[in-house]
GROMACS .gro file of C-alpha atoms in nm:
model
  385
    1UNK     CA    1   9.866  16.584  -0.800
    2UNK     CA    2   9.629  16.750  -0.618
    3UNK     CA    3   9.756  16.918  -0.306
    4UNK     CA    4   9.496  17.143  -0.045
    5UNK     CA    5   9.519  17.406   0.155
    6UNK     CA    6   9.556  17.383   0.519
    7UNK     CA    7   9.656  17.280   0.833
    8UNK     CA    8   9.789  16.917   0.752
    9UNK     CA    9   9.770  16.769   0.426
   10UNK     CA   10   9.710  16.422   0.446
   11UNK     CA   11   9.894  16.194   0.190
   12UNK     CA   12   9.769  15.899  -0.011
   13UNK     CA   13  10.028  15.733  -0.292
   14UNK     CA   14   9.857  15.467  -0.557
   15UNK     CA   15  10.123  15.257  -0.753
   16UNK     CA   16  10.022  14.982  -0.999
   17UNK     CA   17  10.162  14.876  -1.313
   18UNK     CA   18   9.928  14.693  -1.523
   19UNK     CA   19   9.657  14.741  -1.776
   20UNK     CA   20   9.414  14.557  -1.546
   21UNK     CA   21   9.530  14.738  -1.211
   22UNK     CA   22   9.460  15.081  -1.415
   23UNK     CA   23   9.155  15.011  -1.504
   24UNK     CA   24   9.025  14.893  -1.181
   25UNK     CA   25   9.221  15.206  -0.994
   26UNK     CA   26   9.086  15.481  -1.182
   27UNK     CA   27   8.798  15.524  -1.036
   28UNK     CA   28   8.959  15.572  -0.697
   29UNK     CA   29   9.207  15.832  -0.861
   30UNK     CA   30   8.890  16.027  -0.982
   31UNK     CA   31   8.729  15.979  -0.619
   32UNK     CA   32   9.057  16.125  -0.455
   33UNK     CA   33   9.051  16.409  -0.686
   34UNK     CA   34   8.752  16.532  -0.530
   35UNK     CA   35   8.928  16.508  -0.126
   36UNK     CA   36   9.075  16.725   0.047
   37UNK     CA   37   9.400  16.482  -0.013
   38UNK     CA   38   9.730  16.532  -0.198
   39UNK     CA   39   9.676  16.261  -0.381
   40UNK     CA   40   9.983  16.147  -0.587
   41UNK     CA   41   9.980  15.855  -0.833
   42UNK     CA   42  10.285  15.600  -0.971
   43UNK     CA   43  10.357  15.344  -1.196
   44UNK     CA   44  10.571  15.077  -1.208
   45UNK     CA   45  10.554  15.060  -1.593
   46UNK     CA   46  10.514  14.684  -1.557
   47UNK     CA   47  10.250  14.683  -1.882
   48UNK     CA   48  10.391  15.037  -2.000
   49UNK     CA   49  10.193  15.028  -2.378
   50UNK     CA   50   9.883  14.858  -2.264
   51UNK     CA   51   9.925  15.084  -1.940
   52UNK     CA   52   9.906  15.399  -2.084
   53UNK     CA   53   9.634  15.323  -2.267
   54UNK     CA   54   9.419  15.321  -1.970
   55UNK     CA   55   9.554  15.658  -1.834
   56UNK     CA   56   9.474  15.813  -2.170
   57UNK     CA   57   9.155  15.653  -2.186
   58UNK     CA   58   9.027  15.814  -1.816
   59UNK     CA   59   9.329  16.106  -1.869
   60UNK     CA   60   9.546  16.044  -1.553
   61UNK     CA   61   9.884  16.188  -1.509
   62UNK     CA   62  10.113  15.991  -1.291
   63UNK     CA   63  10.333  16.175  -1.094
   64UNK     CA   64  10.625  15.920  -1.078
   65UNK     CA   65  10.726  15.693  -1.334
   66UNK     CA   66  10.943  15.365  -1.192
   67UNK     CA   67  10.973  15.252  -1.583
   68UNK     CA   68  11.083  14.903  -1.447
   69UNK     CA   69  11.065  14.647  -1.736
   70UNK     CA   70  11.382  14.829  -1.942
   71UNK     CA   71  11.546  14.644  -1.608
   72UNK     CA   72  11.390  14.387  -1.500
   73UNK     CA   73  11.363  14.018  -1.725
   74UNK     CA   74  11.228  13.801  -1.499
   75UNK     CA   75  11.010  13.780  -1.197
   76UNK     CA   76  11.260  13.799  -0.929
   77UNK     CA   77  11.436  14.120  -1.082
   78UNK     CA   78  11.133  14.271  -1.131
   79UNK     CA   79  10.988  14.217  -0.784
   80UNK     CA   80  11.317  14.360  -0.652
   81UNK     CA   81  11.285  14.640  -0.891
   82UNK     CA   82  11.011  14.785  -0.810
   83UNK     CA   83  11.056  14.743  -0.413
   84UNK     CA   84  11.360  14.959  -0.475
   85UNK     CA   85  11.227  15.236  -0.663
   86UNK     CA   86  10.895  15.230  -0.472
   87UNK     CA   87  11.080  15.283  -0.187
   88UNK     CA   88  11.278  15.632  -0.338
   89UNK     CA   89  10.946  15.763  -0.418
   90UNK     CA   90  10.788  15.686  -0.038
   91UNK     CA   91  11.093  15.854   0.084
   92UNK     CA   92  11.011  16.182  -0.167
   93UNK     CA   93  10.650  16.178  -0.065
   94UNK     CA   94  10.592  16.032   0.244
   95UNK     CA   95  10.268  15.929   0.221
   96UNK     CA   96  10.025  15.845   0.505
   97UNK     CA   97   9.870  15.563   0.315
   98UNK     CA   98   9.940  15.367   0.018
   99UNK     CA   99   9.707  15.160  -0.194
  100UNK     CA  100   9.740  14.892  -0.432
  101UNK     CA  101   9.504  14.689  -0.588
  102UNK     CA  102   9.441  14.291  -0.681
  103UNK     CA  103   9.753  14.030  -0.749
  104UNK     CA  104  10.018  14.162  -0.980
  105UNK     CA  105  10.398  14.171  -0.906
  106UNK     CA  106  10.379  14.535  -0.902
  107UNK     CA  107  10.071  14.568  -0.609
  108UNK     CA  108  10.340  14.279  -0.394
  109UNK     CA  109  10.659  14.485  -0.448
  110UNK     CA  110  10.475  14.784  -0.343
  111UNK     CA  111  10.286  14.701  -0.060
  112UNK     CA  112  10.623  14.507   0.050
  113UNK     CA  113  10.818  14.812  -0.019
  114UNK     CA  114  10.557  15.031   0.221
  115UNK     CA  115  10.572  14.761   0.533
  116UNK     CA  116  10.942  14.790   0.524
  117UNK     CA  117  10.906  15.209   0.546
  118UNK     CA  118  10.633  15.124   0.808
  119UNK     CA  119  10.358  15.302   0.546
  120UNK     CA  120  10.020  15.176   0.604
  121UNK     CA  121   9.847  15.009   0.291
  122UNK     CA  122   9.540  15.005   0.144
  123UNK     CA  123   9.474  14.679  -0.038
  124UNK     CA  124   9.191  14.723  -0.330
  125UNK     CA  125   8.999  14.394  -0.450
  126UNK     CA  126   9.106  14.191  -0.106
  127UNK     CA  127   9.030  13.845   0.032
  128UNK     CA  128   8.991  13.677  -0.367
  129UNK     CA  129   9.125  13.331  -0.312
  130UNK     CA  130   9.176  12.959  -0.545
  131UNK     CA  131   9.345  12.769  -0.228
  132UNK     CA  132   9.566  12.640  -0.507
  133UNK     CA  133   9.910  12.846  -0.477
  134UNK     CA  134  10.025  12.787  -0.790
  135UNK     CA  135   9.686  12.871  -0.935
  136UNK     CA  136   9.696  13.135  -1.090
  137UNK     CA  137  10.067  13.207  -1.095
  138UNK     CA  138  10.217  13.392  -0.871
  139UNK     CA  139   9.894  13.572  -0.804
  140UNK     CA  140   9.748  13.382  -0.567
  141UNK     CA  141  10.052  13.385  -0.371
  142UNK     CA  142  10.079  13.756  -0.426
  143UNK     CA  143   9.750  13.818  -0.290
  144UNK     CA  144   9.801  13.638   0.011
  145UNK     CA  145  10.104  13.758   0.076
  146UNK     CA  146   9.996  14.109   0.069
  147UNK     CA  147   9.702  14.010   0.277
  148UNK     CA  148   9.948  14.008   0.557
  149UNK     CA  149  10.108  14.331   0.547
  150UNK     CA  150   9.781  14.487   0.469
  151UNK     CA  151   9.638  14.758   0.723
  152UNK     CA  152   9.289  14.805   0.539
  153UNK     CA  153   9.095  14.520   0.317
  154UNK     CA  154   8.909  14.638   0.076
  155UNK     CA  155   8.746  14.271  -0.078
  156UNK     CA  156   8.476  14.304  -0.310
  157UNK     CA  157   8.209  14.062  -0.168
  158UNK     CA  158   8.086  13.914   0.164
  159UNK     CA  159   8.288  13.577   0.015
  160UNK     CA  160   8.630  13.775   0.001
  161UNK     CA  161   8.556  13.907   0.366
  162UNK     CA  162   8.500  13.522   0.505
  163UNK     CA  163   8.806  13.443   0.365
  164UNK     CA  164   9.007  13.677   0.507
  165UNK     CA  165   8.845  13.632   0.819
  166UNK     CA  166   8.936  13.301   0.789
  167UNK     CA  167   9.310  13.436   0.817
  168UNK     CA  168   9.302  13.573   1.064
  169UNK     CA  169   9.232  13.930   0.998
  170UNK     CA  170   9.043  14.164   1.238
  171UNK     CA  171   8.652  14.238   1.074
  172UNK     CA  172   8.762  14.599   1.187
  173UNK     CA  173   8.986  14.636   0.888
  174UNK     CA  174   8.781  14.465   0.650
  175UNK     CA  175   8.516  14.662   0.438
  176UNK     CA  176   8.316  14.524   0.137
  177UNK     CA  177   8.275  14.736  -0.125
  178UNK     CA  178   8.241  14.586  -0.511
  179UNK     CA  179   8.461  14.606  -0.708
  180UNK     CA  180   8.607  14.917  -0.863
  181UNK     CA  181   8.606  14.745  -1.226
  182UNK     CA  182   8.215  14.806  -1.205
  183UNK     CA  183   8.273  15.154  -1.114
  184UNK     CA  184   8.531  15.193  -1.437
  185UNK     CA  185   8.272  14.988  -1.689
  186UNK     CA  186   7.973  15.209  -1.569
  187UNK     CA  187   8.158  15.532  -1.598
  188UNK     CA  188   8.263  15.422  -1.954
  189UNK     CA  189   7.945  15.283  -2.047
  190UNK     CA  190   7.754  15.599  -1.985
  191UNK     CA  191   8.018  15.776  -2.203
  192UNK     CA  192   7.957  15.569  -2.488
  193UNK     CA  193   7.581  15.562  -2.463
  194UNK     CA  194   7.623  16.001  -2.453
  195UNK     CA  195   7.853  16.011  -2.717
  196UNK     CA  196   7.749  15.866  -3.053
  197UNK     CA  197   8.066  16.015  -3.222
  198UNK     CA  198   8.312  15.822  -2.947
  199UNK     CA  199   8.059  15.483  -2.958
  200UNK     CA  200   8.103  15.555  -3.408
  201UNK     CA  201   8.481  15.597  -3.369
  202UNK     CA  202   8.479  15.267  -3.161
  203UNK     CA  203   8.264  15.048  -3.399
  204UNK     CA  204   8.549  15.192  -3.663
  205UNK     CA  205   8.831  15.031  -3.482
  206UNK     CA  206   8.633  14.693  -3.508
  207UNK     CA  207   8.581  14.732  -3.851
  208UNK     CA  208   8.649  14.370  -3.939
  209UNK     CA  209   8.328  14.221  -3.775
  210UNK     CA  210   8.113  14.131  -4.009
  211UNK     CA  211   7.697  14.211  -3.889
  212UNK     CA  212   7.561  13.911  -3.977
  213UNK     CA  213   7.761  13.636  -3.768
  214UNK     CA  214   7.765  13.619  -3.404
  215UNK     CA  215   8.054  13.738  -3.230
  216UNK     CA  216   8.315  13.507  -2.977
  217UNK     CA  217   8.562  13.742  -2.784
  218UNK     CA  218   8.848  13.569  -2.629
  219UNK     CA  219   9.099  13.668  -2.460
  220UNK     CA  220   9.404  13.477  -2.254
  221UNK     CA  221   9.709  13.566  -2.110
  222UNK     CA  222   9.728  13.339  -1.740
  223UNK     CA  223  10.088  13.194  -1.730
  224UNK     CA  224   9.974  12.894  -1.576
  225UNK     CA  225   9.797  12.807  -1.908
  226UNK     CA  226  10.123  12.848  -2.081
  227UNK     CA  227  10.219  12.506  -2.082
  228UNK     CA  228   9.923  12.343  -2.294
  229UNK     CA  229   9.614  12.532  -2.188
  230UNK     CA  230   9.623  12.777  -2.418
  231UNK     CA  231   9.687  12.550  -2.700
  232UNK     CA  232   9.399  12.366  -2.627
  233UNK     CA  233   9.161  12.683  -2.598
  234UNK     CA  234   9.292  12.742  -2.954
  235UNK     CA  235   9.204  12.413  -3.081
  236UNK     CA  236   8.879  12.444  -2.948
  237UNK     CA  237   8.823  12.772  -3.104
  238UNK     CA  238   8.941  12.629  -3.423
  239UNK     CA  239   8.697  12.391  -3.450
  240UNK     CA  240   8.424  12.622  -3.369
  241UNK     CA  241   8.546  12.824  -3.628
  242UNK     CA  242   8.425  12.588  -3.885
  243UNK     CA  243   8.106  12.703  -3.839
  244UNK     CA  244   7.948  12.938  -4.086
  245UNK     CA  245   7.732  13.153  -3.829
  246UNK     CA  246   8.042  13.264  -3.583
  247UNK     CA  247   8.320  13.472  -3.616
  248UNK     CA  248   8.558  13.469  -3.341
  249UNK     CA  249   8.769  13.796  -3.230
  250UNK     CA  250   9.089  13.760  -3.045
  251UNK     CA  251   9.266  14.098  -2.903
  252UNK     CA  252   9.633  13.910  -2.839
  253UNK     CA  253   9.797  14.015  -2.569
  254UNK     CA  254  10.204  14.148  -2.584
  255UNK     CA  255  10.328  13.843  -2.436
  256UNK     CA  256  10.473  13.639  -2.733
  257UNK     CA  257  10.397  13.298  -2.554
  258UNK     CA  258  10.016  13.399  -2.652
  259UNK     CA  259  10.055  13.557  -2.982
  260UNK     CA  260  10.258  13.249  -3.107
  261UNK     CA  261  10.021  12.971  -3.009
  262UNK     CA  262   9.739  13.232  -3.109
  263UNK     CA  263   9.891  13.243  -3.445
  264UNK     CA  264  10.002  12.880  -3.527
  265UNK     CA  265   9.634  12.744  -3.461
  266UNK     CA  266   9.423  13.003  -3.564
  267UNK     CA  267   9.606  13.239  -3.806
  268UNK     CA  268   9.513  13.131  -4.124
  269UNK     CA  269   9.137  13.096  -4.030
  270UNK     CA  270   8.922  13.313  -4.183
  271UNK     CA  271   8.662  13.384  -3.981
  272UNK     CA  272   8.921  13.426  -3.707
  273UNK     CA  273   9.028  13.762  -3.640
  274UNK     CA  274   9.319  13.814  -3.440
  275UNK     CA  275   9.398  14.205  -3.385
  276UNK     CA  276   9.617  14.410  -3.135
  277UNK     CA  277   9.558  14.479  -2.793
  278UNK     CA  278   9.289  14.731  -2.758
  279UNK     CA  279   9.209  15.051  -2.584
  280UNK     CA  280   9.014  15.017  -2.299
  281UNK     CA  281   8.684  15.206  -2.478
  282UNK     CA  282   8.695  14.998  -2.743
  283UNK     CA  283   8.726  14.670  -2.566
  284UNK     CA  284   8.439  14.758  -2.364
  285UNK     CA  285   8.255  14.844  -2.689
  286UNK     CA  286   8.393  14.510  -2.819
  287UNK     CA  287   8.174  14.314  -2.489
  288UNK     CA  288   7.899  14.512  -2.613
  289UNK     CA  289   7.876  14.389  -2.928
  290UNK     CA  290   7.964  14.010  -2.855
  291UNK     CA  291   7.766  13.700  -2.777
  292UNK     CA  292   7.984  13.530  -2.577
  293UNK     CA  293   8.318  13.559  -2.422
  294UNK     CA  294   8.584  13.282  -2.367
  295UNK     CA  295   8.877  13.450  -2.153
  296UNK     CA  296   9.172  13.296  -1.846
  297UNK     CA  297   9.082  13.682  -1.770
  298UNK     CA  298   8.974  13.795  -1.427
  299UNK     CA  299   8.836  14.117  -1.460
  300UNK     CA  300   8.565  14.052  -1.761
  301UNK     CA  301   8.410  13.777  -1.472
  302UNK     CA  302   8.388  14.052  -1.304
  303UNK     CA  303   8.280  14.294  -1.590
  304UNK     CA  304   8.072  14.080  -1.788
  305UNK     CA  305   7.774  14.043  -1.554
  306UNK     CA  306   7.690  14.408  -1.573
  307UNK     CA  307   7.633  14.394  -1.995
  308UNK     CA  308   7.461  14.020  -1.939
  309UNK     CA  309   7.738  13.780  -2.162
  310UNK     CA  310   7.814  13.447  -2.098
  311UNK     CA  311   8.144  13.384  -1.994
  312UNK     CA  312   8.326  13.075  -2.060
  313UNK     CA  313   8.651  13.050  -1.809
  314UNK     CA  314   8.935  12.864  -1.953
  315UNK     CA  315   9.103  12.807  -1.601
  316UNK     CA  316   9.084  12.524  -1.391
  317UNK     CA  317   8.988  12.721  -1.088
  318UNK     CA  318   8.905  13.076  -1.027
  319UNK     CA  319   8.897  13.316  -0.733
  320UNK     CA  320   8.570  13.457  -0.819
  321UNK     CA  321   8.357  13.226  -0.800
  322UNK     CA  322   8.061  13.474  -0.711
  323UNK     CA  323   8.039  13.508  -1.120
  324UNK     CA  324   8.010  13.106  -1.132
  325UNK     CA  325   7.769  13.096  -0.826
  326UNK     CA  326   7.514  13.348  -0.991
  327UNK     CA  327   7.521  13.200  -1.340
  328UNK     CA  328   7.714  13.434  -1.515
  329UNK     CA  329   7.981  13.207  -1.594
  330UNK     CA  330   8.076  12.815  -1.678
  331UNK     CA  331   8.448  12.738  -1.488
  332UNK     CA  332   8.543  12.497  -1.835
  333UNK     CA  333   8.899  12.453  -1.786
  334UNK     CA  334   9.168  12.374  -2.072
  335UNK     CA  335   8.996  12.087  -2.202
  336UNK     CA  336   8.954  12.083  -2.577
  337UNK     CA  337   8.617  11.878  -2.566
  338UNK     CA  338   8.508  12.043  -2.313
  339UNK     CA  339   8.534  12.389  -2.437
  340UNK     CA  340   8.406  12.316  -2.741
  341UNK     CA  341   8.083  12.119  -2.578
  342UNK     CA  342   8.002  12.471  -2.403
  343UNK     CA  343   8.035  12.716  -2.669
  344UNK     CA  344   7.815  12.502  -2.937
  345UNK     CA  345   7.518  12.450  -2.614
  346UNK     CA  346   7.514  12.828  -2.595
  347UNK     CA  347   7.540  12.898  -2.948
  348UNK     CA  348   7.266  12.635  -3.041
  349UNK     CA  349   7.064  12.660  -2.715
  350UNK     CA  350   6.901  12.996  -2.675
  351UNK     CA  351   6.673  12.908  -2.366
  352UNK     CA  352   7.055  12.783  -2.183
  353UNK     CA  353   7.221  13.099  -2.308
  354UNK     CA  354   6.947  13.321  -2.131
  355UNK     CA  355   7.043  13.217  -1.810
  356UNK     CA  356   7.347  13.428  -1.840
  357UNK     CA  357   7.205  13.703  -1.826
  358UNK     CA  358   7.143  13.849  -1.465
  359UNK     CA  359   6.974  14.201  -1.356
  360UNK     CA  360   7.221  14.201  -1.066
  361UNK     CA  361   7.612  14.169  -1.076
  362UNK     CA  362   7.764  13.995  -0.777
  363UNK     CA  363   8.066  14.254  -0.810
  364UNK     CA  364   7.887  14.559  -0.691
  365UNK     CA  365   7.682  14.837  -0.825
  366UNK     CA  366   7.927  15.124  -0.919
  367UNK     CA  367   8.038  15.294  -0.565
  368UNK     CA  368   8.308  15.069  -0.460
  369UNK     CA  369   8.581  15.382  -0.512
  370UNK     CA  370   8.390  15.685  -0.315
  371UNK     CA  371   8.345  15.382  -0.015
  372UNK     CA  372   8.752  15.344  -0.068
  373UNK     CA  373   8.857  15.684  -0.053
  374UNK     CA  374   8.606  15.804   0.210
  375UNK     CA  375   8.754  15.458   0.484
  376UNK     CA  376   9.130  15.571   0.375
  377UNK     CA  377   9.032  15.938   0.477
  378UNK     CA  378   8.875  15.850   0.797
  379UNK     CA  379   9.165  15.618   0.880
  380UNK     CA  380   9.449  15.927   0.849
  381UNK     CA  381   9.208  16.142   1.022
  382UNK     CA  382   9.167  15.915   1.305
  383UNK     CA  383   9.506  15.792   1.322
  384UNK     CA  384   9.432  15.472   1.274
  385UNK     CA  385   9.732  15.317   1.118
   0.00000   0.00000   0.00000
């Protein structure tokens, strides 16, 4: 991708697979561009639509292509999927380092795929822990278990450092630096506040919201809320949606498990809207223009500080609780009654909604990738592997 002149090039291979992984990886990608690195970048195609949405969105080429859901139906094929074809590509490239980022099944098979070729990895957004293994599904387990093939940490906050610590990893490979989602949501930010013509053709694409109610995003796609938790989310919505001052706006994700229960308890309301998946500018644009958020979703805890929403967390536990600690966010569970208790306080009390909205985010400040890249570079330079 972007190969130097010189003496020795020193390799670096990304690989993720998901819309969230992307997003969150981008930023790095950008950073790399600017080394002295041959930088090469490939995806598993685990979320291929929603996935090349993102690469559009911050126009990223990948250089290999492991197209592994026409193969792969369930978690087990998958996993062995992409450990297979990851490992044809670090054959072709032989990288000195490779990174991967967060919990999916595609940053496991990877980083699995690179121990077994003896490649050092990089793991991006390190150390996030529930202590609950099958919460969430399998990514708590995935984290963990890439933890321990990891040669560099990269956790986001002093409270993903102690727990890694806590495993038994050396403070020598550990390095706090945000979180590269802040990095992404800055960058795009700025783009949208230079570009009235982009910001215009994103306010087009939410079209349905209508100026004079107050806006609910939700979003939910956890597996682990597959078996009732969603449902009750969408009964809660439901009966918010009676009200005559809200309109709630649900972007349903691909999985039909979602759009299903989505659909049978909130379809026919109509001040409901539920709408495709959407580009990554336009979501962002979408958090803008909300009051609150209700999401199962990681990354807007992480995102939502930085615009100064209220996030409700329809999980029973999360692995960033920094968001929870500095009042960004309410951890509300899967409870019906209890959802809908929190969403009418903040819509009704203004003075208890305000103390959402922090100066600081917890997550970083926007230079988590340049820290990345620059540790990564030392490391190959130093030989520390």
């Amino acid at each position: 991708m972007n190969p130097n002149s010189g003496a020795t090039i020193m390799r670096v291979l990304t690989v993720f697979g998901t819309r969230p992984e992307a997003i969150k990886l981008a930023p790095l990608v950008k950073a790399f561009a600017n080394k002295n690195v041959d930088h090469r970048v490939c995806v598993t195609g685990q979320h291929k639509q929603m996935l090349e949405q993102v690469l559009e969105a911050f126009e990223i080429q990948p250089d290999f292509d492991l197209a592994v859901m026409k193969d792969a139906p369930d978690l087990a094929t998958l996993t062995a999927t992409i450990v297979t074809r990851t490992t044809e590509v670090l054959a072709q490239f032989r990288p000195d380092y490779l990174v991967v980022q967060g919990d999916t099944t595609s940053t496991f098979a990877a980083a699995v795929a690179a121990f077994y070729q003896k490649v050092p990895v990089a793991h991006v957004e390190a150390g996030l822990r529930t202590g609950n293994p099958l919460s969430p599904w399998p990514e708590e387990m995935n984290r963990r278990l890439v933890s321990s093939v990891a040669s560099l940490h990269f956790p986001p906050t002093s409270l993903s450092a102690s727990n890694l610590l806590r495993e038994g990893i050396s403070g020598e490979r550990i390095q706090v630096t945000g979180n590269t989602v802040v990095d992404a949501l800055t960058f795009m930010i700025d783009r949208l506040d230079r570009e009235p013509a982009l910001r215009d053709k994103c306010d087009a694409i939410l079209s349905c919201l209508a100026p004079r109610l107050r806006t609910i995003l939700v979003t939910g796609h956890r597996r682990e809320n597959f078996d009732g938790g969603l449902q009750n989310t969408c009964m809660a919505l439901a009966e918010i949606a009676r009200r005559d001052d809200v309109q709630i706006v649900f972007p349903v994700h691909l999985n039909p498990k979602v759009g299903s229960t989505a659909r049978e308890w909130l379809g026919n309301l109509p001040n409901v809207h539920l709408i495709p998946p959407l580009e990554y500018l336009p979501f962002i644009r979408l958090m803008q223009r909300c009051e609150i958020i209700v999401t199962d979703s990681g990354g807007i805890q992480e995102e939502a500080p930085t615009l100064g929403k209220p996030v409700v967390i329809t999980r029973d536990t999360t692995e960033r609780p920094e968001a929870v600690s500095a009042g960004t966010a309410r951890l509300v569970g899967t409870d019906k009654r209890t959802i809908v208790h929190e969403l009418t306080r903040l819509l009704d009390d203004s003075d208890y909604a305000r103390t959402f909205a922090k100066p600081r985010n917890p997550f970083g400040n926007g230079d988590a990738a340049e820290q990345i890249a620059n540790r990564i570079i030392n490391e190959i330079s130093n030989g520390k592997n």
